[in-house]
């Protein structure tokens, strides 16, 4: 039985990947930095919390990482742990770099020393393309990160390439474009919108306050993207791959599709920071803008070309943008409906 270690097990991708690897017959170890039981809602929601063997590991602490790798001696390591929220990276750039850049090196150096034949996956990001140098972005597009998060991820990416080239390690970097799901954290814009709409619908909130509505992202469905991660480690040799849908949509389009899925008819008024989204039926304001959610430097548009992954891995995105929005709205309506009916704060609503 193959032993797989997933860092960031409490996150969106960690949960879906654990589910996939269990289905593939792996013994799955999930590394958690001891966030406590409340951080367990995603594994619970997928019904796999008892099947994943939890180990405590923080990417900030080298000796802790060494003990875990020594104990498990994993065949595959998926490094999904990160301070993954771009906005926070501007507030905590040093912590973000310690986790997202040096943390990758701590892990690679440990694997090189203790279990050099382990296959390694690094969760790289389309944020590394930042101010894009060509469109669509491929594995060969030059990088231009626009946040401490993007800069840190770029170090993580290149150190992965470097360990592959220097020490012949099976180390892959997946350059993943935004991928979302009902398990997405509530701080990210997609889930902030779908969860917010569900709370408006159930009368638990009046409106949603957002930042830049004009930025565009290449949004796919997370459950499909973890399959790509797994496929990368099943190939004959290690390589880097872009996973994306090759379609970009604005935050505004996401809002429009989400309200439509929740059966609202909306209209936009005003411009820039004065933009408002109005409920046509009641005239109430549903969305407002606050500069609080603007970023010091924005990534205006990302659109990825997953041709290499299609050709070499046989991977392709299936869920279309409107369907993804529908899946997320439906899931949040169900969760908030349950909360409203029972008066019980269901963990699956996340850390509001
Ligand atoms: P996520 O939901 O934020 O999960 C990240 C996990 O990392 C969290 O469970 C967090 O633990 C853990 N973590 C944070 N700091 C840590 C530390 N010092 N030591 C150990 N664990 C730590 O992120 P995701 O959406 O699943 O993304 C997975 C990975 O892919 C991340 O590396 C992210 O940067 C990258 N990525 C994501 C996307 C996307 O669109 N989702 C796209 C490209 C790349 P707690 O639960 O304790 O906070
Ligand atoms: O949902 P976001 O916070 O995701 P972002 O910054 O694209 O980062 C995500 O995708 C990356 C891959 O490209 C990952 F590496 C990273 O870990 C993370 O998963 O913001 C998306 C866009 C931004 O342009 C932001 O300015 O939405 C805009 N936005 C507008 N209003 C907002 C808001 N973002 C958030 N989080 N909250 C708002 O109120």
CSV table of C-alpha atoms and ligand atoms in Angstrom, one decimal:
chain,number,residue,atom,x,y,z
A,1,UNK,CA,0.0,0.0,0.0
A,2,UNK,CA,1.4,3.4,-1.1
A,3,UNK,CA,1.9,5.9,1.7
A,4,UNK,CA,1.0,9.5,0.9
A,5,UNK,CA,1.6,12.5,3.1
A,6,UNK,CA,-0.5,15.6,2.4
A,7,UNK,CA,0.5,18.9,4.1
A,8,UNK,CA,-2.4,21.4,4.4
A,9,UNK,CA,-4.8,18.5,5.1
A,10,UNK,CA,-7.3,20.9,6.7
A,11,UNK,CA,-7.5,23.0,3.5
A,12,UNK,CA,-9.8,22.8,0.5
A,13,UNK,CA,-7.4,20.9,-1.7
A,14,UNK,CA,-6.1,18.7,1.2
A,15,UNK,CA,-9.6,17.4,1.8
A,16,UNK,CA,-10.4,16.6,-1.9
A,17,UNK,CA,-6.9,15.1,-2.5
A,18,UNK,CA,-7.2,12.9,0.6
A,19,UNK,CA,-10.6,11.6,-0.7
A,20,UNK,CA,-9.0,10.8,-4.1
A,21,UNK,CA,-5.9,9.1,-2.7
A,22,UNK,CA,-8.1,7.0,-0.4
A,23,UNK,CA,-10.1,5.9,-3.4
A,24,UNK,CA,-6.9,5.0,-5.1
A,25,UNK,CA,-6.1,2.7,-2.2
A,26,UNK,CA,-3.3,4.8,-0.5
A,27,UNK,CA,-2.6,5.0,3.2
A,28,UNK,CA,-3.2,8.7,3.7
A,29,UNK,CA,-1.3,10.8,6.3
A,30,UNK,CA,-2.5,14.3,6.7
A,31,UNK,CA,-0.2,16.9,8.2
A,32,UNK,CA,-2.0,19.5,10.4
A,33,UNK,CA,-0.4,22.3,12.2
A,34,UNK,CA,-2.7,21.6,15.2
A,35,UNK,CA,-5.5,23.9,14.3
A,36,UNK,CA,-7.9,22.0,16.5
A,37,UNK,CA,-11.1,20.1,15.9
A,38,UNK,CA,-13.0,23.0,14.4
A,39,UNK,CA,-10.6,22.9,11.5
A,40,UNK,CA,-11.9,19.4,10.7
A,41,UNK,CA,-15.1,20.4,8.9
A,42,UNK,CA,-13.9,19.6,5.3
A,43,UNK,CA,-12.8,16.1,6.1
A,44,UNK,CA,-16.1,15.6,8.0
A,45,UNK,CA,-18.1,16.9,5.1
A,46,UNK,CA,-16.5,14.4,2.8
A,47,UNK,CA,-17.0,11.7,5.4
A,48,UNK,CA,-13.3,10.8,5.6
A,49,UNK,CA,-12.1,12.2,8.9
A,50,UNK,CA,-11.6,8.8,10.4
A,51,UNK,CA,-9.8,7.4,7.3
A,52,UNK,CA,-7.0,10.0,7.3
A,53,UNK,CA,-4.1,9.5,9.8
A,54,UNK,CA,-3.4,12.9,11.2
A,55,UNK,CA,0.1,13.9,12.1
A,56,UNK,CA,1.2,17.2,13.5
A,57,UNK,CA,3.6,19.2,11.4
A,58,UNK,CA,4.2,22.9,10.9
A,59,UNK,CA,6.2,24.0,7.9
A,60,UNK,CA,7.9,26.6,10.2
A,61,UNK,CA,9.7,23.9,12.3
A,62,UNK,CA,12.5,21.9,10.7
A,63,UNK,CA,13.0,19.2,13.4
A,64,UNK,CA,9.2,18.6,13.5
A,65,UNK,CA,9.2,18.0,9.7
A,66,UNK,CA,12.2,15.7,10.1
A,67,UNK,CA,10.5,13.6,12.7
A,68,UNK,CA,7.4,13.2,10.6
A,69,UNK,CA,9.2,12.2,7.4
A,70,UNK,CA,11.4,9.8,9.4
A,71,UNK,CA,8.3,8.2,11.0
A,72,UNK,CA,6.1,7.8,7.9
A,73,UNK,CA,8.8,7.4,5.2
A,74,UNK,CA,6.2,8.4,2.6
A,75,UNK,CA,6.2,7.3,-1.0
A,76,UNK,CA,4.5,10.5,-2.1
A,77,UNK,CA,4.5,14.0,-0.5
A,78,UNK,CA,1.9,16.6,-1.6
A,79,UNK,CA,2.9,20.0,-0.2
A,80,UNK,CA,-0.4,21.9,-0.1
A,81,UNK,CA,0.2,23.8,3.1
A,82,UNK,CA,0.5,27.5,2.7
A,83,UNK,CA,-0.5,30.9,4.0
A,84,UNK,CA,-2.7,31.0,0.9
A,85,UNK,CA,-4.7,34.2,1.2
A,86,UNK,CA,-3.1,37.0,-1.0
A,87,UNK,CA,-4.7,39.9,1.1
A,88,UNK,CA,-3.1,38.5,4.3
A,89,UNK,CA,0.3,38.2,2.5
A,90,UNK,CA,0.4,42.0,2.3
A,91,UNK,CA,-0.3,42.2,6.1
A,92,UNK,CA,2.1,39.3,7.0
A,93,UNK,CA,4.7,39.2,4.3
A,94,UNK,CA,7.5,37.8,6.5
A,95,UNK,CA,5.3,35.0,7.9
A,96,UNK,CA,4.0,34.2,4.4
A,97,UNK,CA,7.5,33.9,3.0
A,98,UNK,CA,8.6,31.7,5.9
A,99,UNK,CA,5.8,29.3,5.2
A,100,UNK,CA,5.3,29.5,1.5
A,101,UNK,CA,9.0,29.9,0.4
A,102,UNK,CA,11.4,28.6,3.1
A,103,UNK,CA,8.8,26.1,4.3
A,104,UNK,CA,9.0,24.3,0.9
A,105,UNK,CA,12.8,24.3,1.2
A,106,UNK,CA,12.6,22.8,4.7
A,107,UNK,CA,10.4,20.0,3.4
A,108,UNK,CA,12.5,19.3,0.3
A,109,UNK,CA,15.8,19.3,2.3
A,110,UNK,CA,14.3,16.9,4.7
A,111,UNK,CA,13.0,14.6,2.0
A,112,UNK,CA,16.4,14.7,0.3
A,113,UNK,CA,18.1,13.7,3.5
A,114,UNK,CA,15.7,11.1,4.8
A,115,UNK,CA,13.6,9.7,1.9
A,116,UNK,CA,15.1,10.9,-1.4
A,117,UNK,CA,13.1,8.6,-3.6
A,118,UNK,CA,9.8,10.0,-2.3
A,119,UNK,CA,7.8,11.7,-5.1
A,120,UNK,CA,7.1,15.4,-4.3
A,121,UNK,CA,4.3,17.7,-5.5
A,122,UNK,CA,4.6,21.5,-4.9
A,123,UNK,CA,1.4,23.6,-5.0
A,124,UNK,CA,2.6,26.4,-7.2
A,125,UNK,CA,0.2,29.2,-8.3
A,126,UNK,CA,-0.9,31.3,-11.2
A,127,UNK,CA,-0.3,34.2,-8.9
A,128,UNK,CA,3.3,33.8,-9.9
A,129,UNK,CA,2.3,35.3,-13.4
A,130,UNK,CA,0.9,38.4,-11.7
A,131,UNK,CA,1.3,41.2,-14.2
A,132,UNK,CA,1.0,38.8,-17.1
A,133,UNK,CA,3.8,38.8,-19.7
A,134,UNK,CA,1.7,36.8,-22.3
A,135,UNK,CA,-1.8,35.5,-22.6
A,136,UNK,CA,-2.7,32.7,-22.1
A,137,UNK,CA,-0.1,31.7,-19.6
A,138,UNK,CA,1.8,28.4,-20.1
A,139,UNK,CA,4.7,26.6,-18.3
A,140,UNK,CA,7.1,28.8,-20.3
A,141,UNK,CA,5.5,32.2,-19.6
A,142,UNK,CA,7.9,34.5,-17.7
A,143,UNK,CA,6.8,35.2,-14.1
A,144,UNK,CA,6.0,38.7,-12.6
A,145,UNK,CA,4.5,38.2,-9.2
A,146,UNK,CA,2.5,41.1,-7.7
A,147,UNK,CA,2.2,40.1,-4.0
A,148,UNK,CA,4.4,38.7,-1.2
A,149,UNK,CA,2.4,35.5,-1.7
A,150,UNK,CA,3.3,35.4,-5.4
A,151,UNK,CA,6.9,36.1,-4.7
A,152,UNK,CA,7.1,33.4,-2.0
A,153,UNK,CA,5.4,30.9,-4.3
A,154,UNK,CA,7.9,31.7,-7.0
A,155,UNK,CA,10.7,30.7,-4.6
A,156,UNK,CA,8.8,27.5,-3.8
A,157,UNK,CA,8.5,26.8,-7.5
A,158,UNK,CA,12.1,27.3,-8.4
A,159,UNK,CA,13.5,25.5,-5.4
A,160,UNK,CA,11.4,22.5,-6.5
A,161,UNK,CA,12.8,22.7,-10.0
A,162,UNK,CA,16.3,23.1,-8.5
A,163,UNK,CA,16.0,20.0,-6.3
A,164,UNK,CA,14.8,18.0,-9.2
A,165,UNK,CA,17.8,19.2,-11.4
A,166,UNK,CA,20.4,19.1,-8.6
A,167,UNK,CA,19.6,15.9,-6.8
A,168,UNK,CA,17.6,14.0,-9.4
A,169,UNK,CA,14.5,14.0,-7.1
A,170,UNK,CA,11.0,13.3,-8.5
A,171,UNK,CA,9.8,16.8,-7.8
A,172,UNK,CA,6.9,18.3,-9.7
A,173,UNK,CA,5.4,21.8,-9.6
A,174,UNK,CA,1.7,22.2,-10.4
A,175,UNK,CA,1.0,25.8,-11.5
A,176,UNK,CA,-2.7,25.8,-10.6
A,177,UNK,CA,-5.1,28.6,-11.6
A,178,UNK,CA,-7.9,29.5,-9.2
A,179,UNK,CA,-10.0,26.5,-8.3
A,180,UNK,CA,-13.1,26.7,-6.1
A,181,UNK,CA,-15.7,24.5,-4.5
A,182,UNK,CA,-18.2,24.4,-1.6
A,183,UNK,CA,-15.1,23.6,0.5
A,184,UNK,CA,-13.4,26.9,-0.4
A,185,UNK,CA,-12.5,29.2,2.6
A,186,UNK,CA,-14.9,32.0,3.3
A,187,UNK,CA,-12.2,34.7,2.8
A,188,UNK,CA,-11.8,34.0,-0.9
A,189,UNK,CA,-14.1,36.0,-3.2
A,190,UNK,CA,-16.1,33.2,-4.7
A,191,UNK,CA,-17.2,31.6,-1.5
A,192,UNK,CA,-17.6,35.0,0.2
A,193,UNK,CA,-20.1,35.7,-2.6
A,194,UNK,CA,-22.0,32.4,-2.5
A,195,UNK,CA,-22.1,32.2,1.3
A,196,UNK,CA,-23.1,35.8,1.5
A,197,UNK,CA,-26.0,35.3,-1.0
A,198,UNK,CA,-27.2,32.3,1.0
A,199,UNK,CA,-27.3,34.4,4.1
A,200,UNK,CA,-29.1,37.3,2.4
A,201,UNK,CA,-31.7,34.8,1.0
A,202,UNK,CA,-32.3,33.5,4.5
A,203,UNK,CA,-32.6,37.0,6.0
A,204,UNK,CA,-29.4,36.6,8.1
A,205,UNK,CA,-27.6,39.5,6.4
A,206,UNK,CA,-28.5,42.5,4.2
A,207,UNK,CA,-25.6,42.8,1.8
A,208,UNK,CA,-22.1,41.7,0.7
A,209,UNK,CA,-19.2,44.2,0.7
A,210,UNK,CA,-16.5,43.5,-1.9
A,211,UNK,CA,-13.4,45.1,-3.4
A,212,UNK,CA,-12.3,45.1,-7.1
A,213,UNK,CA,-15.1,43.7,-9.3
A,214,UNK,CA,-13.1,44.1,-12.5
A,215,UNK,CA,-10.3,41.6,-11.9
A,216,UNK,CA,-10.6,38.4,-13.9
A,217,UNK,CA,-9.7,34.9,-12.9
A,218,UNK,CA,-9.6,31.5,-14.6
A,219,UNK,CA,-11.8,29.6,-12.2
A,220,UNK,CA,-12.1,25.8,-12.2
A,221,UNK,CA,-13.6,23.1,-9.9
A,222,UNK,CA,-11.1,22.0,-7.1
A,223,UNK,CA,-12.2,18.4,-7.2
A,224,UNK,CA,-10.9,18.1,-10.7
A,225,UNK,CA,-7.6,19.9,-10.0
A,226,UNK,CA,-6.5,17.4,-7.3
A,227,UNK,CA,-6.8,14.7,-9.9
A,228,UNK,CA,-4.2,16.6,-11.9
A,229,UNK,CA,-1.8,16.7,-8.9
A,230,UNK,CA,-2.1,12.9,-8.5
A,231,UNK,CA,-1.5,12.3,-12.2
A,232,UNK,CA,1.7,14.4,-12.1
A,233,UNK,CA,3.2,12.0,-9.6
A,234,UNK,CA,2.2,8.9,-11.6
A,235,UNK,CA,4.2,9.8,-14.7
A,236,UNK,CA,7.5,8.2,-15.7
A,237,UNK,CA,9.4,11.4,-14.9
A,238,UNK,CA,8.9,14.7,-13.0
A,239,UNK,CA,7.8,17.9,-14.7
A,240,UNK,CA,5.8,21.1,-14.2
A,241,UNK,CA,2.3,21.6,-15.5
A,242,UNK,CA,-0.3,24.3,-15.7
A,243,UNK,CA,-3.8,23.3,-14.7
A,244,UNK,CA,-6.5,25.8,-15.8
A,245,UNK,CA,-9.7,26.1,-17.8
A,246,UNK,CA,-8.5,28.6,-20.4
A,247,UNK,CA,-11.5,30.9,-19.7
A,248,UNK,CA,-11.4,34.1,-17.7
A,249,UNK,CA,-14.4,35.7,-15.9
A,250,UNK,CA,-14.6,38.9,-13.8
A,251,UNK,CA,-15.6,39.1,-10.2
A,252,UNK,CA,-18.6,41.0,-11.4
A,253,UNK,CA,-19.6,38.1,-13.7
A,254,UNK,CA,-19.3,35.8,-10.7
A,255,UNK,CA,-21.6,38.0,-8.7
A,256,UNK,CA,-24.2,38.1,-11.6
A,257,UNK,CA,-24.1,34.3,-12.1
A,258,UNK,CA,-24.4,33.6,-8.4
A,259,UNK,CA,-27.4,35.9,-7.9
A,260,UNK,CA,-29.0,34.3,-10.9
A,261,UNK,CA,-28.5,30.9,-9.5
A,262,UNK,CA,-30.2,32.0,-6.3
A,263,UNK,CA,-33.1,33.4,-8.4
A,264,UNK,CA,-32.5,37.1,-7.9
A,265,UNK,CA,-32.9,39.6,-10.6
A,266,UNK,CA,-30.2,42.3,-10.2
A,267,UNK,CA,-29.1,45.6,-11.7
A,268,UNK,CA,-25.9,47.6,-11.3
A,269,UNK,CA,-25.6,51.3,-10.5
A,270,UNK,CA,-22.7,53.7,-10.2
A,271,UNK,CA,-19.0,53.2,-10.9
A,272,UNK,CA,-15.8,52.3,-9.1
A,273,UNK,CA,-16.1,52.5,-5.4
A,274,UNK,CA,-19.6,53.8,-5.8
A,275,UNK,CA,-20.8,50.7,-7.6
A,276,UNK,CA,-23.9,49.1,-6.1
A,277,UNK,CA,-25.8,45.9,-7.0
A,278,UNK,CA,-29.5,46.4,-6.5
A,279,UNK,CA,-32.3,43.8,-6.1
A,280,UNK,CA,-34.7,44.7,-8.9
A,281,UNK,CA,-37.7,43.4,-6.9
A,282,UNK,CA,-37.2,45.2,-3.6
A,283,UNK,CA,-34.8,48.0,-4.6
A,284,UNK,CA,-32.5,46.9,-1.7
A,285,UNK,CA,-28.7,47.1,-2.0
A,286,UNK,CA,-27.2,43.6,-2.3
A,287,UNK,CA,-23.6,44.4,-3.0
A,288,UNK,CA,-21.4,47.4,-2.1
A,289,UNK,CA,-17.8,48.3,-2.6
A,290,UNK,CA,-15.2,49.1,0.1
A,291,UNK,CA,-11.6,50.0,-0.6
A,292,UNK,CA,-10.8,47.8,2.5
A,293,UNK,CA,-10.8,44.9,0.1
A,294,UNK,CA,-8.6,46.5,-2.6
A,295,UNK,CA,-5.0,45.2,-2.8
A,296,UNK,CA,-1.9,47.3,-2.8
A,297,UNK,CA,-1.0,45.7,-6.2
A,298,UNK,CA,-3.7,43.8,-8.1
A,299,UNK,CA,-3.5,40.9,-10.6
A,300,UNK,CA,-5.9,42.1,-13.2
A,301,UNK,CA,-6.4,39.0,-15.3
A,302,UNK,CA,-5.2,35.4,-15.3
A,303,UNK,CA,-6.0,32.9,-18.0
A,304,UNK,CA,-4.1,29.6,-18.3
A,305,UNK,CA,-3.4,27.2,-21.1
A,306,UNK,CA,-3.5,23.6,-19.9
A,307,UNK,CA,-2.5,22.0,-23.2
A,308,UNK,CA,0.6,20.3,-21.8
A,309,UNK,CA,-1.5,18.7,-18.9
A,310,UNK,CA,-4.1,17.6,-21.5
A,311,UNK,CA,-1.5,16.1,-23.8
A,312,UNK,CA,0.9,14.5,-21.2
A,313,UNK,CA,-1.4,13.7,-18.3
A,314,UNK,CA,-4.7,13.2,-20.1
A,315,UNK,CA,-6.1,15.8,-17.7
A,316,UNK,CA,-8.8,18.3,-18.6
A,317,UNK,CA,-11.2,20.6,-16.8
A,318,UNK,CA,-14.9,19.5,-17.1
A,319,UNK,CA,-17.0,21.8,-15.0
A,320,UNK,CA,-17.9,25.1,-16.7
A,321,UNK,CA,-17.9,28.5,-15.0
A,322,UNK,CA,-21.7,28.8,-14.7
A,323,UNK,CA,-22.0,25.3,-13.4
A,324,UNK,CA,-19.3,25.9,-10.8
A,325,UNK,CA,-21.1,29.0,-9.5
A,326,UNK,CA,-24.4,27.0,-9.4
A,327,UNK,CA,-22.8,24.1,-7.4
A,328,UNK,CA,-21.4,26.6,-4.9
A,329,UNK,CA,-24.6,28.6,-4.5
A,330,UNK,CA,-26.7,25.4,-4.1
A,331,UNK,CA,-24.3,24.0,-1.4
A,332,UNK,CA,-24.3,27.3,0.6
A,333,UNK,CA,-28.1,27.6,0.4
A,334,UNK,CA,-28.3,24.1,1.8
A,335,UNK,CA,-25.8,24.8,4.6
A,336,UNK,CA,-27.3,28.2,5.6
A,337,UNK,CA,-30.9,26.7,5.4
A,338,UNK,CA,-29.8,24.0,7.8
A,339,UNK,CA,-28.3,26.6,10.1
A,340,UNK,CA,-31.5,28.7,10.0
A,341,UNK,CA,-33.8,25.7,10.6
A,342,UNK,CA,-31.8,24.2,13.5
A,343,UNK,CA,-30.3,27.3,15.0
A,344,UNK,CA,-27.1,25.3,15.1
A,345,UNK,CA,-24.0,26.7,13.7
A,346,UNK,CA,-22.9,24.0,11.4
A,347,UNK,CA,-19.1,23.9,11.1
A,348,UNK,CA,-19.4,23.3,7.3
A,349,UNK,CA,-20.4,26.9,7.1
A,350,UNK,CA,-16.7,27.6,7.8
A,351,UNK,CA,-15.0,30.1,10.1
A,352,UNK,CA,-17.4,33.0,9.5
B,1,LIG,P1,-6.2,26.5,2.0
B,1,LIG,O1,-7.6,26.0,2.0
B,1,LIG,O2,-5.9,27.8,2.5
B,1,LIG,O3,-5.3,25.4,2.8
B,1,LIG,C1,-4.0,25.6,3.2
B,1,LIG,C2,-3.7,24.8,4.4
B,1,LIG,O4,-2.3,25.1,4.8
B,1,LIG,C3,-4.5,25.2,5.6
B,1,LIG,O5,-5.2,24.0,6.1
B,1,LIG,C4,-3.5,25.7,6.7
B,1,LIG,O6,-3.8,25.2,8.0
B,1,LIG,C5,-2.2,25.1,6.2
B,1,LIG,N1,-1.1,25.8,6.7
B,1,LIG,C6,-0.9,27.2,6.8
B,1,LIG,N2,0.2,27.5,7.4
B,1,LIG,C7,0.8,26.3,7.7
B,1,LIG,C8,2.1,26.0,8.3
B,1,LIG,N3,2.9,26.9,8.8
B,1,LIG,N4,2.4,24.7,8.5
B,1,LIG,C9,1.5,23.7,8.1
B,1,LIG,N5,0.3,24.0,7.5
B,1,LIG,C10,0.0,25.3,7.3
B,1,LIG,O7,-5.6,26.4,0.6
B,1,LIG,P2,-6.1,25.5,-0.7
B,1,LIG,O8,-7.0,26.4,-1.5
B,1,LIG,O9,-6.5,24.2,-0.3
B,1,LIG,O10,-4.8,25.5,-1.6
B,1,LIG,C11,-3.8,24.4,-1.4
B,1,LIG,C12,-2.5,24.9,-1.9
B,1,LIG,O11,-2.5,25.3,-3.2
B,1,LIG,C13,-1.9,26.1,-1.1
B,1,LIG,O12,-0.5,26.0,-1.1
B,1,LIG,C14,-2.3,27.3,-2.1
B,1,LIG,O13,-1.4,28.4,-1.9
B,1,LIG,C15,-2.1,26.6,-3.4
B,1,LIG,N6,-2.9,27.1,-4.5
B,1,LIG,C16,-4.3,27.2,-4.4
B,1,LIG,C17,-5.0,27.6,-5.4
B,1,LIG,C18,-6.5,27.7,-5.3
B,1,LIG,O14,-7.1,28.4,-6.2
B,1,LIG,N7,-7.2,27.1,-4.3
B,1,LIG,C19,-4.4,28.0,-6.7
B,1,LIG,C20,-3.1,27.8,-6.8
B,1,LIG,C21,-2.3,27.4,-5.7
B,1,LIG,P3,-4.9,25.8,8.9
B,1,LIG,O15,-6.2,25.0,8.5
B,1,LIG,O16,-4.4,25.4,10.3
B,1,LIG,O17,-5.0,27.2,8.7
B,2,LIG,O1,-10.5,35.0,-4.2
B,2,LIG,P1,-9.3,35.8,-4.1
B,2,LIG,O2,-8.9,36.2,-2.8
B,2,LIG,O3,-8.2,34.9,-4.8
B,2,LIG,P2,-6.7,35.2,-5.5
B,2,LIG,O4,-6.2,36.5,-4.9
B,2,LIG,O5,-6.9,35.1,-6.9
B,2,LIG,O6,-5.9,34.0,-4.9
B,2,LIG,C1,-6.3,32.7,-5.0
B,2,LIG,O7,-5.9,32.1,-6.2
B,2,LIG,C2,-4.5,32.0,-6.4
B,2,LIG,C3,-4.3,31.3,-7.8
B,2,LIG,O8,-4.2,32.4,-8.7
B,2,LIG,C4,-4.0,31.1,-5.3
B,2,LIG,F1,-2.7,30.9,-5.4
B,2,LIG,C5,-4.3,31.7,-3.9
B,2,LIG,O9,-3.8,30.8,-2.9
B,2,LIG,C6,-5.8,31.9,-3.8
B,2,LIG,O10,-6.4,30.6,-3.7
B,2,LIG,O11,-9.4,37.1,-5.0
B,2,LIG,C7,-9.7,37.0,-6.4
B,2,LIG,C8,-10.0,38.4,-7.0
B,2,LIG,C9,-8.8,39.4,-6.6
B,2,LIG,O12,-8.6,40.1,-7.8
B,2,LIG,C10,-9.4,40.3,-5.6
B,2,LIG,O13,-8.9,41.6,-5.6
B,2,LIG,O14,-11.1,38.9,-6.4
B,2,LIG,C11,-10.9,40.2,-6.0
B,2,LIG,N1,-11.8,40.6,-4.9
B,2,LIG,C12,-12.8,41.6,-5.0
B,2,LIG,N2,-13.4,41.7,-3.9
B,2,LIG,C13,-11.9,40.1,-3.7
B,2,LIG,C14,-12.9,40.8,-3.0
B,2,LIG,N3,-11.2,39.1,-3.1
B,2,LIG,C15,-11.5,38.8,-1.8
B,2,LIG,N4,-10.8,37.8,-1.2
B,2,LIG,N5,-12.4,39.4,-1.1
B,2,LIG,C16,-13.2,40.5,-1.7
B,2,LIG,O15,-14.0,41.1,-1.0
